[in-house]
Amino acid sequence: MQKIYDVAIIGAGAVGTAIARELSRYRLNTVLLEAKPDVGMGTTKANTAIWHTGFDAKPGTLEAQLLRRSYALMQDYVPEAGVPTEPLGGLLVAWNEDQRQALPALRDRAHANGVTDVRIISPEEVYRLEPNLNQGARGGLFVPGESLICPFTLPLAFATQALLNGVSLKLNFPVHSVKQQDGVTLVEGPEETVRARYLVNAAGLYSDEIDHMLGHHDFTVTPRRGELIVYDKFARSLVNHIILPVPTAKTKGVLISPTVYGNVLLGPTAEDLEDKTNTATSEAGLTMLLEKGRAILPRLLDEEVTATYAGLRAATEHKDYQIRLHAEQRYVCVGGIRSTGVSAAMGIAEYVGELLAEAGLTLTPKPEFKTIRMPNIGEAGPRPYQQPELIAQNPDYGRMVCHCEKVSLGEILDAIHSPLPARTLDGLRRRTRAMQGRCQSFNCQAHITAILAKETGQSPRFLLSLDAGKELPL
Amino acid sequence: MSIAQTDVLIVGAGPAGLASAIQLKRQGVTRVTVVDREPEAGGMPRLCHHTGFGVWDFHRLYTGPQYARRYVALARELGVELLTETTITGWRSERALTFTSPGGLGAIEARAILLATGVRERPRAARLIPGYRPRGVFTTGSLQRFVDEEHLPVGKRAVIVGAEGVSLSAFMTLTGAGVAVAAMITEFPRDQLYLPYAPAKWWLMDVRHPTPIRTATRITRILGRKRVEGVEVESLSTGQRQVIPCDTVVFTGDWIPEHEVARKGELAMDAGAKGPRVDGQFRTSAPGVFAAGNLLRGAETAATSAMEGRFAAGHIADFLAGRAWPRRRLPILAQSPIIWAFPNAISVSDDPTRLKRVSFRVEKFIDDAVVQVRQGRKVLHEQRFSHLLPNETMRMKGDWLSRVDFGGDPPQVILTG
Ligand SMILES: Cc1cc2nc3c(=O)[nH]c(=O)nc-3n(C[C@H](O)[C@H](O)[C@H](O)COP(=O)(O)OP(=O)(O)OC[C@H]3O[C@@H](n4cnc5c(N)ncnc54)[C@H](O)[C@@H]3O)c2cc1C
Ligand SMILES: Cc1cc2nc3c(=O)[nH]c(=O)nc-3n(C[C@H](O)[C@H](O)[C@H](O)COP(=O)(O)OP(=O)(O)OC[C@H]3O[C@@H](n4cnc5c(N)ncnc54)[C@H](O)[C@@H]3O)c2cc1C
């Protein structure tokens, strides 16, 4: 008789991994299914990496409620797990009269959302906070609680903790059909069928398609592409806060923000597409970003570009998250987590737990819920190359492999041998920052490929092809 | 933190750093320390497994690795202290640098510092070429590391972006690894494979592996999701776009000095060269800190970098012997289409008679050009050139340096007419 899990979760992005972690505190057999060779490889790895307060969410929506709850939960979790973060605060800048007049309503909305420290500031204060801004700012809204976060470490932290507390993780498991029989859900991948009593759909861009498999047609996901430009670390001193535009109904707009790795982001664009795999950057998108960047912070454009990328928001025809319990099917759909999912994941996870309980799942806390601590890859805390005690214990922490990002051999080896090990170059990049610096892996990629191959007993040729990733069969 | 002492601390064990260290020892400087972040000293030539090195400095033809080994051996013989796997991370004080190494953290304090950290090529992202992020995109440097250092597979059919000296280096590496080259593309109306590359180009690209050079063409997109499937190129004359199928793209040239240490030290930088400004004696804006080699302005031949290192050594030795640091200096500025002039600063105490030439680079091909050096409204120098060539260092007379007025504005090198 094949094993029947209590809960199967489809999708290991920020949301799916957070749910897995949440359920791992209870006496449950949970399995997390992910199509790709690693967790956090979907939209979760390609966004603007801001830990939102939810100040501008529409009051009364589920999104507003869960962002708020998540913010509180993350206040404890982020430092506990060592997820890189920097509490810089957001500065929303009004560049014309219309935008300036929109500020009071935005402040009132923030206050209604419980983000009560948001305040309107004068043009003088705007320039005091951001002296390098272009001329013409009419005023601003200061949002002290907006922070930077590492969107690579966060899902890894959730997943690692979930694993440590007994969750099973199945990677390279693209679900292509879901059936229900005698109260059991059969989740089918290409090589295996997983059985579970309860099902959670956290498949991001594909959450609508999984939903269809269960007979629902509540929403359609339209991928909304956001392209971004990453500037060199030398641009970091130009920016002190997360510089936000006044949002419109369709998008939060183009922002300029430091990253926890010490770079500066410019983006994202917002463009509705049909292809859920189109994460290419475009000529039009990059050109538009350069124009916006020049208008906001002219000196930014004097610095080198380190990288460009694009992410896809799981937008739907609805204005709110599409989280629904189908109690009779013992099924929770977690869809339409559009542009705030990194920040809301913990709140969503807690809420999904409540919905599952409502459907009859018994949540009995385990006597012990193990905690974890992730390696620091942010600039706010000390990195291994800056720690003499660490290097004294293990000289590999002083042996630089990626010069641009100052990543040591010790960190590379740790990532390859961690509880949730890196198996691809991209996996190493997200765990260590190696290869994501100004030379774009041109100095170290060959060497790192050789290390990864040796440590995992794979051939470099296989690794280079593996890293090309597997296509979703959907 | 442990603090070591030395007379001269050199950052970068490439041709510039090593040639300088060797010359300093020959001039009798007691303690010369060269640090490099790589596990082996030798710099960029270690990776260029083809021939073409050493003619100027050793009067022999070497491959890159042979040439690098020769410099390293000489430095060792003369008692230069070589510290590898040692990454300079910042400045502790005006003349002390901090480092990380497998042996721990530390600082090295010196009486003089020479920065010789080299260059890198501008990668695809920095050139803002849109598309997915497939495998198969290289620079010459990464290609050579893949092929010659780690013996990793590359593709079967490549496009080389750029048509200058280093592009030929990429060509040799590719064909040596059995990769066919579909085309070389350049935005300029002609290739920039001038002498001494022209005969090699003829032999390799016309005779042995006939390869088209697409001129007046730019790359507009990379195709392929997981693996490169082609490049979209645009003709700059007709605006027409076309796809060249390939599985490998190599971006060559378009240099950026590896200037992290220089910028962390807040040295005055040249906007065009993107390296620290130096005067005719390789002095940066910070007392006791010198710079040489490709760090100054992008890649020249290894011999040029080595020669600069050697000349810098003479000035460093003079400084150690008590020559005063100049109190006044002026930047030498360049105006588009001139990218930079070198030296890009002049100090009161420079001896202009020793600098017979000022070098400069231009952005494009220009025929019948008149280059002027102006200070305020005064014309210090004017020189006619029948051709100015991009991706090539041009030289003008340097006697005007003695006419610079230190009370005036910075001299400007401009193109007139
Ligand atoms: C440009 C941009 C900027 C953004 N900025 C921010 C920001 O600053 N702050 C913030 O909080 N949020 C931001 N977001 C939103 C945030 O990135 C997303 O809301 C969040 O990542 C969604 O997480 P997820 O787990 O739902 O989706 P994903 O990360 O996409 O995860 C879904 C997972 O499901 C897997 N999957 C799909 N189908 C299947 C299947 N059939 N079988 C198995 N597995 C499957 C996928 O492979 C994927 O790993 C931004 C988004 C974009 C695009
Ligand atoms: C692909 C390619 C092909 C070439 N082919 C030829 C040729 O055929 N013939 C020819 O004459 N020339 C050739 N050249 C040019 C030649 O390699 C360079 O001119 C020469 O290496 C420059 O010497 P350098 O000392 O200035 O810098 P480099 O040789 O680049 O040395 C700089 C050194 O500084 C070190 N460094 C940088 N930052 C730090 C830090 N923070 N801490 C410690 N160490 C640091 C680096 O590790 C490096 O070893 C080629 C160059 C390239 C890229």
XYZ file of C-alpha atoms in Angstrom, chain A residues 229 232 234 275 277-283 286 290 302-309 385-388 391 395 398-400 403 406 425 429 438-440 442-443 445-447 449-450 460-461 464 467-469 471, chain B residues 37-38 85 87-89 100-105 120 122-126 128-133 135 137-139 141-142 145-146 150 152-153 218 220-221 225-227 232 234 241 256 258-260 263-264 274:
102
model
C 18.301 46.461 -14.295
C 27.025 48.062 -9.904
C 29.470 51.633 -6.850
C 3.552 33.132 -22.414
C 7.687 31.268 -19.485
C 8.693 34.535 -21.127
C 11.297 35.845 -18.716
C 13.349 37.474 -21.466
C 14.320 41.117 -21.230
C 13.329 43.326 -24.153
C 14.784 46.266 -25.968
C 15.304 48.234 -20.966
C 16.907 53.822 -18.617
C 26.957 56.803 -15.008
C 27.560 53.513 -13.236
C 27.974 50.131 -14.879
C 25.106 47.677 -15.235
C 25.769 44.381 -13.508
C 22.762 42.381 -14.678
C 19.321 42.531 -16.231
C 16.447 40.115 -15.608
C 35.688 36.782 4.316
C 35.439 39.455 6.998
C 35.555 37.025 9.946
C 39.038 36.071 11.175
C 38.967 31.651 8.635
C 41.027 28.546 5.766
C 39.510 33.069 3.271
C 39.966 31.453 -0.123
C 38.082 33.671 -2.579
C 36.072 37.931 -6.510
C 33.786 38.005 -2.343
C 25.150 26.641 -10.805
C 24.326 31.482 -7.125
C 29.995 42.732 -11.949
C 31.932 40.306 -14.127
C 28.783 38.154 -14.391
C 33.128 35.447 -16.307
C 36.058 35.055 -13.928
C 32.174 30.223 -13.547
C 34.558 27.707 -15.067
C 36.233 27.120 -11.722
C 31.579 24.414 -12.387
C 34.621 22.242 -11.770
C 30.851 19.170 -15.845
C 29.203 18.518 -19.182
C 26.193 22.619 -17.729
C 21.788 23.979 -15.330
C 19.915 24.764 -18.447
C 16.983 23.543 -16.315
C 10.958 22.834 -18.937
C 43.832 37.280 -5.464
C 44.336 34.331 -7.817
C 45.207 33.942 -2.831
C 42.508 39.660 -2.005
C 42.850 43.336 -1.250
C 39.563 44.381 0.344
C 41.673 38.479 3.131
C 43.538 35.235 2.571
C 43.345 31.616 3.707
C 45.769 32.629 6.442
C 43.295 35.167 7.782
C 42.713 38.892 7.607
C 37.846 42.966 -17.428
C 32.251 44.338 -20.381
C 29.929 41.323 -20.236
C 26.651 40.899 -22.047
C 24.466 42.313 -19.261
C 26.507 45.484 -18.967
C 22.243 45.698 -22.146
C 21.687 43.056 -24.824
C 18.124 41.816 -24.315
C 16.833 38.248 -24.409
C 16.804 35.248 -22.080
C 19.844 34.242 -20.063
C 24.103 29.138 -21.565
C 27.491 33.490 -23.585
C 31.130 34.312 -22.890
C 33.746 37.023 -22.894
C 38.423 35.889 -20.694
C 35.738 33.439 -19.567
C 39.115 29.906 -18.652
C 36.532 27.386 -19.848
C 39.103 23.846 -16.870
C 35.046 22.473 -20.222
C 32.965 22.087 -23.349
C 25.323 45.624 -33.982
C 20.350 43.522 -30.805
C 19.231 40.323 -29.070
C 16.102 30.139 -23.651
C 18.297 27.462 -22.197
C 21.067 27.414 -24.735
C 19.820 38.943 -33.884
C 21.072 44.905 -37.129
C 17.650 42.829 -38.747
C 36.493 48.270 -17.950
C 39.219 46.535 -12.496
C 39.115 49.688 -10.399
C 37.500 48.543 -7.182
C 37.704 53.708 -6.195
C 37.522 52.477 -2.627
C 37.578 54.733 -16.114
